[in-house]
Every structure is written in C-alpha cells, then in structure tokens.
CSV table of C-alpha atoms in Angstrom, one decimal:
chain,number,residue,atom,x,y,z
U,1,MET,CA,178.9,-139.2,116.0
U,2,PRO,CA,180.3,-141.4,113.2
U,3,ARG,CA,177.8,-142.0,110.4
U,4,ALA,CA,177.5,-145.8,111.1
U,5,MET,CA,176.6,-145.2,114.7
U,6,ARG,CA,174.1,-142.4,113.8
U,7,GLU,CA,172.5,-144.7,111.2
U,8,GLN,CA,172.1,-147.5,113.8
U,9,GLN,CA,170.5,-145.0,116.2
U,10,MET,CA,168.0,-144.1,113.4
U,11,LEU,CA,167.3,-147.8,112.8
U,12,ASP,CA,166.7,-148.4,116.5
U,13,ALA,CA,164.1,-145.6,116.6
U,14,ALA,CA,162.5,-146.8,113.4
U,15,VAL,CA,162.2,-150.4,114.6
U,16,GLN,CA,160.6,-149.2,117.8
U,17,THR,CA,158.2,-146.9,116.0
U,18,PHE,CA,157.3,-149.4,113.2
U,19,GLY,CA,156.9,-152.2,115.8
U,20,GLN,CA,154.6,-150.3,118.1
U,21,ARG,CA,152.7,-148.0,115.7
U,22,GLY,CA,152.7,-150.0,112.5
U,23,TYR,CA,154.3,-149.2,109.1
U,24,ARG,CA,151.6,-147.0,107.7
U,25,PRO,CA,150.7,-144.9,110.8
U,26,ALA,CA,154.4,-144.4,111.6
U,27,SER,CA,155.8,-141.1,110.4
U,28,MET,CA,159.3,-140.0,109.6
U,29,ASP,CA,158.8,-137.1,112.0
U,30,GLU,CA,158.2,-139.5,114.9
U,31,ILE,CA,161.3,-141.6,114.0
U,32,ALA,CA,163.5,-138.5,113.7
U,33,GLU,CA,162.3,-137.1,117.0
U,34,LEU,CA,162.9,-140.5,118.8
U,35,ALA,CA,166.3,-140.7,117.2
U,36,GLY,CA,167.2,-137.2,118.2
U,37,VAL,CA,168.0,-136.0,114.7
U,38,SER,CA,166.3,-133.9,112.1
U,39,LYS,CA,164.0,-135.5,109.5
U,40,PRO,CA,166.2,-134.3,106.6
U,41,LEU,CA,169.1,-136.2,108.1
U,42,VAL,CA,167.0,-139.4,108.2
U,43,TYR,CA,166.2,-138.9,104.5
U,44,LEU,CA,169.8,-138.1,103.8
U,45,TYR,CA,171.0,-141.4,105.3
U,46,LEU,CA,168.1,-143.7,104.4
U,47,ASN,CA,166.5,-142.1,101.4
U,48,SER,CA,162.8,-142.8,102.1
U,49,LYS,CA,160.3,-144.4,104.5
U,50,GLU,CA,160.3,-147.6,102.3
U,51,ASP,CA,164.1,-147.8,102.3
U,52,LEU,CA,164.2,-147.2,106.0
U,53,PHE,CA,161.7,-150.0,106.6
U,54,THR,CA,163.6,-152.4,104.4
U,55,ALA,CA,166.8,-151.6,106.3
U,56,CYS,CA,165.0,-152.4,109.5
U,57,ILE,CA,163.8,-155.8,108.1
U,58,ARG,CA,167.3,-156.7,106.9
U,59,ARG,CA,169.0,-155.7,110.1
U,60,GLU,CA,166.6,-157.5,112.4
U,61,SER,CA,166.5,-160.6,110.1
U,62,ALA,CA,170.3,-160.9,110.3
U,63,ALA,CA,170.3,-160.4,114.1
U,64,LEU,CA,167.7,-163.1,114.6
U,65,VAL,CA,169.5,-165.6,112.4
U,66,ALA,CA,172.8,-164.8,114.1
U,67,ALA,CA,171.3,-165.4,117.6
U,68,VAL,CA,169.9,-168.8,116.6
U,69,ARG,CA,173.1,-169.9,114.9
U,70,ALA,CA,175.3,-168.8,117.8
U,71,ALA,CA,173.3,-170.9,120.2
U,72,MET,CA,173.7,-174.2,118.3
U,73,ASP,CA,176.5,-176.7,118.6
U,74,PRO,CA,176.9,-178.8,115.5
U,75,GLY,CA,178.5,-181.5,117.6
U,76,LEU,CA,175.2,-182.1,119.5
U,77,PRO,CA,172.5,-184.6,118.5
U,78,ALA,CA,169.8,-183.1,116.2
U,79,ASP,CA,167.2,-182.8,118.9
U,80,ARG,CA,169.6,-180.9,121.2
U,81,GLN,CA,170.6,-178.6,118.4
U,82,LEU,CA,166.9,-177.8,117.7
U,83,TRP,CA,166.2,-177.3,121.4
U,84,GLU,CA,169.1,-174.8,121.7
U,85,GLY,CA,168.1,-173.1,118.4
U,86,LEU,CA,164.4,-172.8,119.5
U,87,THR,CA,165.4,-171.5,122.9
U,88,ALA,CA,167.6,-168.8,121.3
U,89,PHE,CA,164.8,-168.0,118.8
U,90,PHE,CA,162.2,-167.4,121.5
U,91,ARG,CA,164.6,-165.6,123.7
U,92,HIS,CA,165.5,-163.2,120.9
U,93,THR,CA,161.9,-162.5,119.9
U,94,ASN,CA,161.0,-162.0,123.6
U,95,GLU,CA,163.8,-159.6,124.2
U,96,HIS,CA,163.2,-157.7,120.9
U,97,PRO,CA,159.4,-157.6,120.6
U,98,ASP,CA,159.4,-154.5,118.3
U,99,ALA,CA,161.8,-156.2,116.0
U,100,TRP,CA,159.6,-159.3,115.9
U,101,ALA,CA,156.5,-157.2,115.3
U,102,VAL,CA,158.3,-155.6,112.3
U,103,LEU,CA,159.3,-159.0,110.9
U,104,HIS,CA,156.3,-161.1,111.7
U,105,ARG,CA,153.4,-158.7,111.5
U,106,GLN,CA,154.3,-155.5,109.7
U,107,ALA,CA,156.5,-156.7,106.8
U,108,ARG,CA,154.2,-159.5,105.8
U,109,THR,CA,151.1,-157.4,105.6
U,110,HIS,CA,152.3,-154.6,103.5
U,111,GLY,CA,153.1,-156.4,100.3
U,112,GLU,CA,156.2,-156.5,98.1
U,113,PRO,CA,159.1,-155.9,98.5
U,114,PHE,CA,158.8,-156.2,102.3
U,115,ALA,CA,157.2,-159.6,102.3
U,116,ALA,CA,160.0,-160.8,100.0
U,117,GLU,CA,162.6,-159.6,102.5
U,118,VAL,CA,161.1,-161.6,105.2
U,119,ALA,CA,160.7,-164.7,102.9
U,120,VAL,CA,164.5,-164.7,102.6
U,121,LEU,CA,164.8,-165.0,106.4
U,122,ARG,CA,162.2,-167.7,106.6
U,123,ASP,CA,163.8,-169.7,103.8
U,124,GLU,CA,167.1,-169.6,105.5
U,125,ILE,CA,165.6,-170.9,108.8
U,126,VAL,CA,163.5,-173.6,107.0
U,127,THR,CA,166.6,-174.8,105.1
U,128,PHE,CA,168.5,-175.1,108.4
U,129,VAL,CA,165.7,-177.0,110.1
U,130,THR,CA,165.3,-179.3,107.1
U,131,GLY,CA,168.9,-180.3,107.6
U,132,LEU,CA,168.3,-181.0,111.3
U,133,ILE,CA,165.3,-183.2,110.5
U,134,GLY,CA,167.2,-185.1,107.9
U,135,ALA,CA,170.1,-185.6,110.3
U,136,ALA,CA,167.8,-186.9,112.9
U,137,ALA,CA,166.3,-189.4,110.4
U,138,ARG,CA,169.8,-190.6,109.5
U,139,GLU,CA,170.7,-191.0,113.1
U,140,ALA,CA,167.7,-193.1,113.7
U,141,HIS,CA,167.6,-195.2,110.5
U,142,GLY,CA,170.4,-194.4,108.2
U,143,PRO,CA,170.0,-192.7,104.8
U,144,GLY,CA,166.9,-193.0,102.7
U,145,GLU,CA,164.3,-193.4,105.4
U,146,LEU,CA,162.8,-189.9,105.1
U,147,ALA,CA,162.3,-188.3,101.7
U,148,ALA,CA,163.8,-184.9,101.2
U,149,GLY,CA,160.4,-183.4,100.3
U,150,GLU,CA,158.9,-184.8,103.5
U,151,ALA,CA,161.7,-183.4,105.6
U,152,ALA,CA,161.2,-180.0,103.9
U,153,GLY,CA,157.5,-180.1,104.6
U,154,LEU,CA,158.0,-181.0,108.2
U,155,ALA,CA,160.5,-178.1,108.5
U,156,GLN,CA,157.9,-175.7,107.1
U,157,ALA,CA,155.3,-176.8,109.6
U,158,LEU,CA,157.8,-176.5,112.5
U,159,VAL,CA,159.0,-173.0,111.5
U,160,GLY,CA,155.4,-171.9,111.1
U,161,ALA,CA,154.5,-173.2,114.5
U,162,ALA,CA,157.5,-171.4,116.0
U,163,GLU,CA,156.5,-168.1,114.4
U,164,SER,CA,152.9,-168.4,115.8
U,165,LEU,CA,154.1,-169.5,119.2
U,166,ALA,CA,156.5,-166.5,119.4
U,167,GLY,CA,153.7,-164.1,118.8
U,168,TRP,CA,151.6,-165.8,121.5
U,169,ALA,CA,154.5,-166.0,124.0
U,170,ASN,CA,155.2,-162.2,123.5
U,171,ASP,CA,151.5,-161.4,124.2
U,172,THR,CA,151.2,-163.8,127.2
U,173,PRO,CA,152.8,-162.6,130.4
U,174,GLY,CA,155.0,-165.0,132.2
U,175,VAL,CA,155.9,-167.3,129.3
U,176,SER,CA,159.7,-167.7,129.2
U,177,ALA,CA,161.8,-168.7,126.1
U,178,ARG,CA,162.5,-172.1,127.6
U,179,GLN,CA,158.8,-172.7,128.2
U,180,ALA,CA,157.9,-171.8,124.6
U,181,ALA,CA,160.7,-173.9,123.3
U,182,ALA,CA,159.7,-176.9,125.5
U,183,THR,CA,156.1,-176.5,124.3
U,184,LEU,CA,157.1,-176.7,120.7
U,185,MET,CA,159.5,-179.6,121.3
U,186,ASN,CA,156.8,-181.6,123.0
U,187,PHE,CA,154.3,-180.8,120.3
U,188,ALA,CA,156.5,-181.3,117.3
U,189,TRP,CA,159.7,-183.2,118.1
U,190,GLU,CA,157.9,-185.9,120.0
U,191,GLY,CA,155.8,-186.5,117.0
U,192,LEU,CA,158.9,-186.5,114.8
U,193,GLY,CA,160.4,-189.0,117.2
U,194,ASN,CA,157.7,-191.4,116.4
U,195,LEU,CA,158.2,-190.8,112.7
U,196,MET,CA,161.9,-191.5,113.1
U,197,LYS,CA,160.9,-194.9,114.7
U,198,GLY,CA,158.8,-195.7,111.6
U,199,GLU,CA,155.5,-195.1,113.4
U,200,ARG,CA,153.5,-193.1,110.8
U,201,TRP,CA,149.9,-191.9,111.0
U,202,ALA,CA,147.9,-192.8,108.0
U,203,PRO,CA,144.5,-191.4,106.9
U,204,PRO,CA,141.5,-193.9,107.1
U,205,ALA,CA,140.7,-195.7,104.0
U,206,ARG,CA,137.6,-194.4,102.1
C-alpha cells in the first residue's frame, strides 16, 4: 500500500479511537490494531501520539471547511448562503461524529497546541460568517449600517451556537441536518433580519 494511503488509514483509526475513547485514554496500541498495522509503523509515520492527534485535527478541520464551502453558492443572497453552509456543516458533523468529537470536545480540553489548531478552524469560519452578515446588511441598507465590530460579534455568537447545536443534534436521535440548520436560522437569522431592518433591542434605562 502506498505511504499516503497507509497514513490515511492510520488517521482514520486514530480519529475513531480519539473520538470515542478520548485523547488521554486512547493508546497507540489500540490505534495500530484498528488500522491493521504495527505500533512501530505508526510511530515511524506520525512520530508521536501528540503529532498523530494534531494530524487528525488538521485533516478533519480541512474536511469540515471544504464541505461547508463546497455547499455555498456566492451568487445566492446572504441568507441562502448561510442556510446552505449551515446545512452542510450539520450534515458533515452528523456523518462524522468521531471527527466532530475530536474537534469540538477533545482538542479544546487538552490545552495547547491542540486548542490553537482548532482556533484556526474557528477563526476561518467566523471570518466567513462575518462577511455574510456584512453582505446581508449592505443588501438591506447599503454600506455603513452595521459596524464591522458588531458584525464580527454577531458571527462569533452564530458560530458558537452552531457548535453547541451540532453536539446536541449528534446526541439526539432523529435530528436531521436540515432540522438543525432550520433551528439555528429561526433562532439567529430571524433576529438578524430585524436588525437589518433597523429594529434593535436596547437595554432598559437605569
């Protein structure tokens, strides 16, 4: 088997093991056995458990971003782009629950450098959603109606909600990707729609 294919086979086994067992309990012996290779070969290809976990994070981050981007048509209105992107996001996390567990649960709870790897993924998605929110504001009112900082904050909130909802959807039988995406669109985009119309909530005066 070519080295590249063998390495992907090891990464598949590692994602499954890390996702289901957790980073610390997972052993290189388990991963090697699941991949059908010797433990020394895993070390030869991927150096250490830490490097193997980092390789899993990078591969699964790239796959998730690619799935979301492939689903979106830049010629559509901003809300349709977000709908297609969210549906792809929830479909991918549902179809790859071990990968999502690695990215959302394991990597974030075991410190640097793993958390930093996931932060790169999150920043890329937040930047993209910030652009969509800004585009929606310009469609509604023209330039200048929504401050860049406000759009970025809204994107952070929307991405955080999507991450939490993906975990809930994966743990709740019968929740489809479209249902999860519709839930978030109704929760977040409808509120953003009011904001685009200039209808803002304001805290009560003290």
